[in-house]
Structures are given as C-alpha cells and as structure tokens.
Amino acid sequence: MERITRRSVLGGVAAAGAAVGLAEMGGIARAATPALPTSPVSLSIVDVAGTLALTRPAFDAYLAQKPHLVSKIVYSAAPAPELPGKLKAEQSAGRLDIDMVLTGIDALSAGIKQKIWQPLLPNYAASLPDPASIYQPNALRMQGFAENQALEVVFCPAGPLLEYNPAMVATPPTTVEGLLAWAQANPKKLIYARPANSGPARIFLMGLPYLLGDSNPRDPRHGWDKTWSYLAQLGKTIEYYPSGTGAVMQELGSGLRAMTPTQTGWDINPRALGVVPASVQVTKFDNQIIVCDAQYMAIPKGVKPEKLAVLLDLMNFMLAPAQQAVTYDAGYFYPGPAVKNVPLSMAPASSQQVIQKFGRPWYDEMIATAPTYMPLSADDLVYALGRWDQQIGVITA
C-alpha cells in the first residue's frame, strides 16, 4: 500500500563469515548469530509499501544512536509487483544490492512463493525478539502470514469500508448488493485501484467473500464463485483501475469520483494531508468484518553476514515500544503499532492531534467487536491477485 505523503512522495569479517553455518539445536536447524562488523556498514532499504512514512523517524534514530554499526542508510521506493522479480534476478546474478525490504503482504507473499527471503525464525531466534511475547494478539496472527521469513513492523485492522463524498452520495450503501446497485445507477463514480499495488483494494478483494457469503472465503480458486462474478459485474461500472491508492484518493478528493472501498488509515491520512476534504465520510457494512493488514521487514537471501548482523539488531530496535509509538504517524496505518502496550499516549504529540481531529470514534469499537480474519495465505493471495489482473483489471493505468 503506497501513500501520498510529505515524506514518501518524498567479531570481525572472518568470524562473521564462519558464523553463517547452520547448527542443530534440539533437532531444529538454526543459524549461528553472525558477528557485528568491526567498522560501520552502509544499508540499502527499499520500501514497496509506504512503510517509511510510518517508520522513517525510527530508522533515523537507529542511525543516530549506532554510528559504530551503520555509516548511512540509503532509501528507495519501488512498485510492489516489480520487486520480487528484480530481487530474484539480482540473486541469480550474484549482484544483490538491496539489504532490507519494507513490504506489505503483496510483495511478501510473492517473495515467499519465489523463495527470495532469508528465513529468520527459528534460524536467528537468539538474535530476535520472541513474536509470541511482543505482538498484540491479531498482530501475532499476522506475523504467522510471514511464514518466518519476515518480521511484522506495523499492524492495521483495516476494513473493508466505503469512503464517499456526502455531496455526491445522499444515502451510502451498507451492503455489497447495495454497493453494486449504486454503482450501476452511477456509472464511473466508483473507483478502486489494482489490488496488487493497493492496500484498500486488496482488503476489499479479500473481504468480499465473507460479505457475499461465498462457499469458502479462504479459497480463491474454488470458493469464490460469488466474488468473481460480483467483481465482473462491478467492473462494468468502473471507468478504469488506477495503479495505486494515491491516484484513487486524488480523484475522490477532486470530486471526479464519489466513492471508493477504503480502510481505516486510508480514510484518516488523506484527510489529514488535505488530499481528500475533511467532509468526506465513511460507512461500514451491515455485516461488517475486518480483514487485517500489516507491513513487514524482510531480508533478501544473499545479504553479507556482517550486514545481516546489523539488520537483525535493527529489527530489534524497530520493535521496541519507543520506536513503535512513532508508527501512529498521521493515521496512515491506523492504529500502527504491532507490539503490545503502545497506547496512543506514547505517540508524538502531532500524531495524537491528527488522530483526535481526523479519526472516527467508532473505529475502535468496530475493531474490538467485528469478526476479524487474516489475509489469504501467500500462495492463495498470489493466485487471487493474478486472477484479478487477468480477468477483472482489463483496463489499468
């Protein structure tokens, strides 16, 4: 999930080399912890999910506090659908130039399928925090989605919800059937982005089988008959599918479109930034459910041992409560923190002010009471995104 944002549109070497062999501990293959470097290293971090919008202050704090380990951090951004293939090519050529990837479930799942990520747990359990001890309950469930190949850094009980311009929508729909009827009566006024590169669209895609009562919401191959039919009918009313959520919010904000599927953070943050008018409203479904979302820190296979040691230390740092508190940010991934015991009162004053002004009081009640589901497994999500591209997203931009 990318973001319109002020920031993002913005031991020695020998010992480290010896430490990468696997050791058998209690019958489980683990990797010895690589030694930290004797001189600082430079790190390259690629963001394919807008995660830096939430976490950049924490990364900057690490750089400032540990200059003996890191000389600089080079940040870049890339489209989520393109990164796994790029990494795979670099690894095959032995020319890896990316040390960490900040990713949503889209590129994470594609990378799991392509086997490009460095397994972290239990391999480096001695160097990392215990997920069961630090994550809040549903965030811990989302950590399971990573299949031990990444660590969750932010968490969002997302939606799907419907965001609409009240000047253009007198009575918003509160059922998926009502949404389709409204879209048919108001052609080209509904918009959503390509799910492979949009958090709200992906949450909408995975939430529909529950809202429609499909035979198996966990099986997009054989259990989504109602969902695929519904998306095809809905698609007849949609002019085009933007490549990302940012463009959707711009069109909603300009009045060109009247309604879009959304999630909590994508409601709060664009209004806080002025991209979408503060008057824009959100409605939930009568049979509201929640599909959770999360973003992760992943390390590609092939990273040098001395850098791997620093990256493991950096992951520990990023999951400390003080650093997690900054992920409230401007509501982009509301709430944001993945770990336990990080209330809004710990967040920077600016974050508290944004949530107070642009948050919706009923969000917390919805999060606490609505049935909550995890995303599809990596393999099933890759299939669902691919099928959407082939069958639904005929027109994209």
C-alpha positions as a printed Julia matrix, in Angstrom:
397×3 Matrix{Float64}:
   0.0     0.0     0.0
   1.68    3.18   -1.17
   0.93    6.58    0.27
   0.57   10.24   -0.71
   2.83   11.76    1.9
   5.08   14.61    2.83
   7.85   12.08    3.34
   7.38    9.39    0.71
   6.06   11.37   -2.38
   9.1    12.29   -0.92
  33.67  -10.12   15.89
  35.41   -9.37   12.58
  34.58  -10.24    9.0
  36.22  -13.64    9.2
  34.23  -14.53   12.3
  31.09  -13.32   10.61
  31.75  -15.49    7.6
  32.29  -18.51    9.8
  29.06  -17.86   11.66
  26.67  -18.43    8.81
  26.72  -22.22    9.0
  23.69  -23.98   10.45
  23.82  -25.58   13.87
  21.45  -28.25   15.08
  19.76  -27.23   18.32
  17.27  -29.61   19.77
  16.56  -31.07   16.34
  15.73  -27.64   14.82
  18.11  -26.14   12.27
  19.28  -22.73   13.5
  21.9   -20.35   12.2
  24.62  -19.05   14.46
  24.32  -15.33   15.01
  26.71  -13.53   12.65
  29.19  -11.22   14.32
  28.66   -7.5    14.22
  31.07   -5.65   11.91
  34.21   -4.0    13.22
  33.5    -0.92   11.12
  30.17    0.63   10.15
  28.32   -0.62    7.08
  26.02    1.11    4.63
  22.49   -0.27    4.31
  20.14   -0.15    1.33
  16.44   -0.27    2.22
  13.71   -0.49   -0.42
  10.16    0.46    0.51
   7.37   -1.04   -1.59
   4.52   -0.38    0.83
   4.81    3.2     2.08
   6.2     1.84    5.35
   8.81    4.58    5.63
   6.01    7.07    6.11
   5.43    5.37    9.46
   8.91    4.24   10.37
  11.45    6.7     8.96
  11.92    8.51   12.29
  12.75    5.19   13.94
  15.27    4.26   11.23
  16.84    7.7    11.57
  17.05    7.21   15.33
  18.91    3.93   14.84
  21.39    5.61   12.51
  21.94    8.39   15.04
  22.33    6.06   18.03
  24.56    3.44   16.4
  27.07    5.15   14.12
  29.57    2.41   15.02
  27.35   -0.07   13.15
  25.83    1.98   10.33
  27.51    4.73    8.33
  24.42    5.58    6.27
  21.08    4.22    5.15
  20.1     4.65    1.51
  16.34    4.6     0.97
  14.46    3.96   -2.24
  10.94    3.06   -3.33
   9.67    0.56   -5.89
   6.33   -0.81   -7.05
   5.41   -3.91   -5.06
   4.59   -6.1    -8.1
   8.02   -5.5    -9.67
  10.35   -6.03   -6.72
  10.29   -9.83   -6.27
  11.35  -10.38   -9.87
  14.11   -7.79   -9.57
  15.43   -9.41   -6.4
  15.29  -12.87   -7.93
  17.35  -11.66  -10.9
  19.93   -9.98   -8.67
  20.27  -13.11   -6.55
  20.69  -15.32   -9.61
  23.4   -12.99  -10.91
  25.13  -12.77   -7.53
  24.79   -8.98   -7.57
  22.43   -8.22   -4.71
  22.29   -4.5    -3.87
  19.26   -4.49   -1.54
  19.7    -5.27    2.16
  16.16   -4.89    3.52
  12.69   -4.64    2.01
   9.75   -2.93    3.7
   6.73   -4.66    2.25
   3.06   -5.31    2.57
   1.52   -8.73    2.17
   1.61   -8.39   -1.63
   5.36   -8.44   -2.33
   5.95  -10.51    0.8
   3.69  -13.29   -0.48
   5.19  -13.15   -3.98
   8.67  -13.34   -2.45
   7.72  -16.31   -0.27
   6.5   -18.11   -3.37
   9.74  -17.3    -5.21
  11.89  -18.2    -2.17
  13.8   -14.91   -2.16
  13.62  -14.08    1.56
  16.15  -15.01    4.23
  14.42  -17.28    6.79
  14.56  -15.53   10.16
  12.84  -17.83   12.62
  13.85  -20.11   14.19
  17.19  -19.63   12.41
  18.04  -16.41   14.24
  15.71  -16.72   17.2
  18.57  -15.99   19.6
  19.08  -12.6    17.93
  15.44  -11.53   17.61
  12.54  -10.87   19.97
  10.07  -13.69   20.57
   6.97  -12.88   18.47
   4.61  -14.51   20.97
   5.97  -12.26   23.71
   5.84   -8.9    21.95
   2.99   -8.81   19.41
  -0.61   -7.98   20.25
  -2.92  -10.95   19.53
  -4.11  -10.2    15.99
  -0.71   -8.81   15.05
   0.76  -12.12   16.18
  -1.65  -13.88   13.83
  -0.45  -11.6    11.03
   3.13  -12.46   11.88
   2.23  -16.04   11.02
   1.46  -14.88    7.49
   5.18  -14.17    7.02
   5.99  -17.87    7.36
   9.04  -16.94    9.47
  10.6   -15.06    6.55
   9.94  -11.5     7.78
   9.09   -9.59   10.93
   5.95   -7.5    11.15
   6.68   -3.87   11.89
   3.21   -2.24   11.72
  -0.33   -3.58   12.01
  -3.75   -2.4    10.86
  -7.18   -3.99   11.42
  -8.15   -2.45    8.13
 -11.63   -2.94    6.69
 -13.12   -3.09    4.09
 -15.1     0.11    4.47
 -16.71    2.51    1.99
 -15.49    6.09    1.73
 -17.76    8.58   -0.01
 -18.36   12.24   -0.76
 -21.62   13.17    1.02
 -22.24   15.94   -1.52
 -22.46   13.25   -4.22
 -23.91   10.32   -2.25
 -27.07   11.11   -0.32
 -27.57    7.64    1.13
 -24.46    5.44    1.11
 -24.89    1.69    0.62
 -24.33   -0.55    3.62
 -24.37   -3.91    1.82
 -22.36   -5.25   -1.1
 -25.59   -5.7    -3.03
 -26.41   -2.06   -2.36
 -22.94   -1.04   -3.5
 -23.4    -2.82   -6.82
 -26.82   -1.26   -7.31
 -25.44    2.2    -6.53
 -22.51    1.72   -8.92
 -24.86    0.58  -11.68
 -27.05    3.63  -11.12
 -23.98    5.93  -11.01
 -21.56    4.65  -13.66
 -17.92    5.78  -13.46
 -18.43    7.26   -9.98
 -16.99    4.28   -8.08
 -13.25    3.7    -8.22
 -10.65    1.4    -6.7
  -7.06    0.57   -7.6
  -5.3    -2.55   -8.78
  -5.22   -4.83   -5.72
  -1.64   -5.98   -6.38
  -0.47   -2.46   -5.54
  -3.19   -1.12   -3.24
  -3.92   -2.0     0.36
  -7.57   -0.87    0.39
  -8.29   -2.69   -2.87
  -6.61   -5.84   -1.59
  -8.6    -5.71    1.64
 -11.79   -5.19   -0.39
 -10.9    -8.17   -2.58
 -10.29  -10.44    0.41
 -13.29   -9.13    2.35
 -15.87   -9.68   -0.38
 -16.09  -13.49    0.02
 -17.12  -13.01    3.65
 -19.56  -10.21    2.89
 -21.11  -12.15   -0.02
 -21.3   -15.44    1.87
 -19.09  -17.33   -0.57
 -18.61  -21.06   -0.09
 -15.0   -20.79    1.12
 -13.58  -17.3     1.72
 -10.13  -18.84    2.17
 -10.07  -20.46   -1.29
  -9.99  -18.04   -4.25
  -9.6   -20.94   -6.69
 -12.71  -22.94   -5.81
 -14.6   -20.99   -3.14
 -15.05  -17.52   -4.64
 -17.75  -18.06   -7.28
 -19.88  -15.21   -5.93
 -16.86  -12.92   -5.54
 -15.5   -13.32   -9.07
 -18.99  -12.87  -10.53
 -19.6    -9.79   -8.36
 -16.28   -8.18   -9.33
 -17.04   -8.73  -13.01
 -20.44   -7.05  -12.67
 -18.97   -4.21  -10.61
 -16.23   -3.77  -13.19
 -18.77   -2.86  -15.86
 -19.49    0.33  -13.92
 -15.84    1.34  -13.37
 -14.03    3.52  -15.9
 -10.52    2.28  -15.09
  -8.4     0.92  -12.26
  -5.52    3.19  -11.18
  -2.18    1.59  -10.42
  -2.22    2.72   -6.79
  -4.34    4.12   -3.99
  -2.81    7.59   -4.21
  -4.46    8.23   -7.57
  -7.78    6.97   -6.19
  -7.67    9.47   -3.35
  -6.79   12.3    -5.7
  -9.81   11.54   -7.86
 -12.07   11.21   -4.82
 -10.7    14.46   -3.43
 -11.22   16.33   -6.7
 -14.86   15.26   -6.97
 -14.26   13.25  -10.14
 -15.31   10.09   -8.24
 -17.86    9.77   -5.48
 -16.98    6.54   -3.68
 -14.21    4.02   -3.1
 -13.53    0.99   -0.9
 -11.19    2.09    1.86
  -9.61    1.11    5.15
  -9.09    2.97    8.4
  -5.71    4.58    7.68
  -6.52    5.5     4.09
  -9.53    7.38    5.44
  -7.65    9.28    8.15
  -4.38   10.16    6.47
  -5.5    11.71    3.14
  -7.94   13.93    5.04
  -5.19   14.94    7.45
  -2.96   15.83    4.49
  -5.71   17.73    2.69
  -5.74   15.39   -0.33
  -9.34   14.47    0.48
 -11.73   17.02    2.04
 -12.31   16.63    5.76
 -16.04   16.4     4.98
 -15.66   13.03    3.23
 -17.42   10.29    5.19
 -17.02    6.54    5.76
 -19.69    3.91    6.23
 -19.38    0.31    7.32
 -21.29   -2.7     6.06
 -24.28   -4.09    7.95
 -22.43   -7.42    8.23
 -19.09   -5.71    8.82
 -15.99   -7.87    9.09
 -12.33   -6.97    9.36
  -9.52   -8.3     7.22
  -6.24   -7.38    8.87
  -3.3    -5.76    7.13
   0.34   -5.47    8.1
   3.71   -4.39    6.8
   6.96   -6.24    7.3
  10.73   -6.07    7.38
  12.25   -8.73    5.12
  15.86   -9.52    4.29
  16.7   -10.95    0.86
  18.79  -14.08    0.69
  22.44  -13.32   -0.11
  23.0   -10.36    2.21
  26.57  -10.35    3.55
  26.96  -11.75    7.1
  28.25   -8.5     8.6
  25.22   -6.64    7.22
  22.88   -9.41    8.35
  24.14   -8.96   11.92
  23.32   -5.25   11.78
  19.92   -5.89   10.21
  18.98   -8.28   13.0
  19.98   -5.64   15.54
  17.98   -3.04   13.6
  14.88   -5.26   13.66
  15.14   -5.5    17.45
  15.36   -1.73   17.64
  12.34   -1.18   15.38
  10.17   -3.44   17.53
  10.9    -1.63   20.8
   7.85    0.24   22.2
   9.51    3.66   21.86
  10.01    3.14   18.14
   6.63    1.52   17.64
   4.95    4.59   19.13
   6.03    6.73   16.17
   4.09    4.47   13.79
   0.84    6.15   14.77
   2.21    8.79   12.38
  -0.62   10.8    10.77
  -3.06    7.92   10.92
  -1.85    6.29    7.71
  -1.95    2.69    9.01
  -4.26    3.23   11.97
  -3.53    2.3    14.64
   0.01    1.34   13.53
   1.93   -0.35   16.36
   2.22   -4.12   16.06
   3.58   -4.75   19.55
   1.68   -4.78   22.81
   1.35   -1.95   25.29
   1.92    1.01   22.96
  -1.07    3.31   23.61
  -1.72    6.5    21.64
  -0.5     8.46   24.66
   3.04    7.26   23.83
   2.84    8.69   20.3
   4.31   12.06   19.33
   2.0    14.99   20.09
   1.49   15.63   16.38
   0.18   12.09   15.89
  -2.17   12.42   18.84
  -3.55   15.64   17.39
  -4.17   14.09   13.96
  -5.99   11.08   15.4
  -8.09   13.29   17.66
  -9.1    15.56   14.74
  -9.43   13.12   11.83
 -10.02    9.74   13.46
 -13.51    8.35   13.87
 -14.56    7.34   17.4
 -16.45    4.3    16.13
 -13.31    2.79   14.58
 -12.04    1.46   17.9
 -15.41   -0.11   18.7
 -15.54   -1.71   15.26
 -12.02   -3.07   15.64
 -12.93   -4.54   19.03
 -16.24   -6.14   18.01
 -16.3    -7.03   14.3
 -15.36  -10.6    13.25
 -11.68  -10.49   12.34
  -9.96  -12.52    9.64
  -6.43  -12.92    8.41
  -5.42  -12.37    4.77
  -5.14  -15.25    2.36
  -2.06  -17.43    2.56
   0.85  -16.31    0.39
   0.15  -18.83   -2.38
  -3.58  -18.11   -2.46
  -3.04  -14.35   -2.42
  -0.64  -14.55   -5.37
  -3.28  -16.56   -7.22
  -6.09  -14.12   -6.36
  -4.08  -11.07   -7.39
  -3.05  -12.73  -10.64
  -6.59  -13.77  -11.47
  -7.87  -10.27  -10.77
  -5.25   -8.87  -13.15
  -6.21  -11.32  -15.88
  -9.98  -11.34  -15.56
 -11.06   -8.11  -13.85
  -8.41   -5.45  -14.32
  -8.62   -5.29  -18.08
  -8.17   -1.51  -18.08
  -5.43   -0.2   -15.8
  -3.36    2.95  -15.55
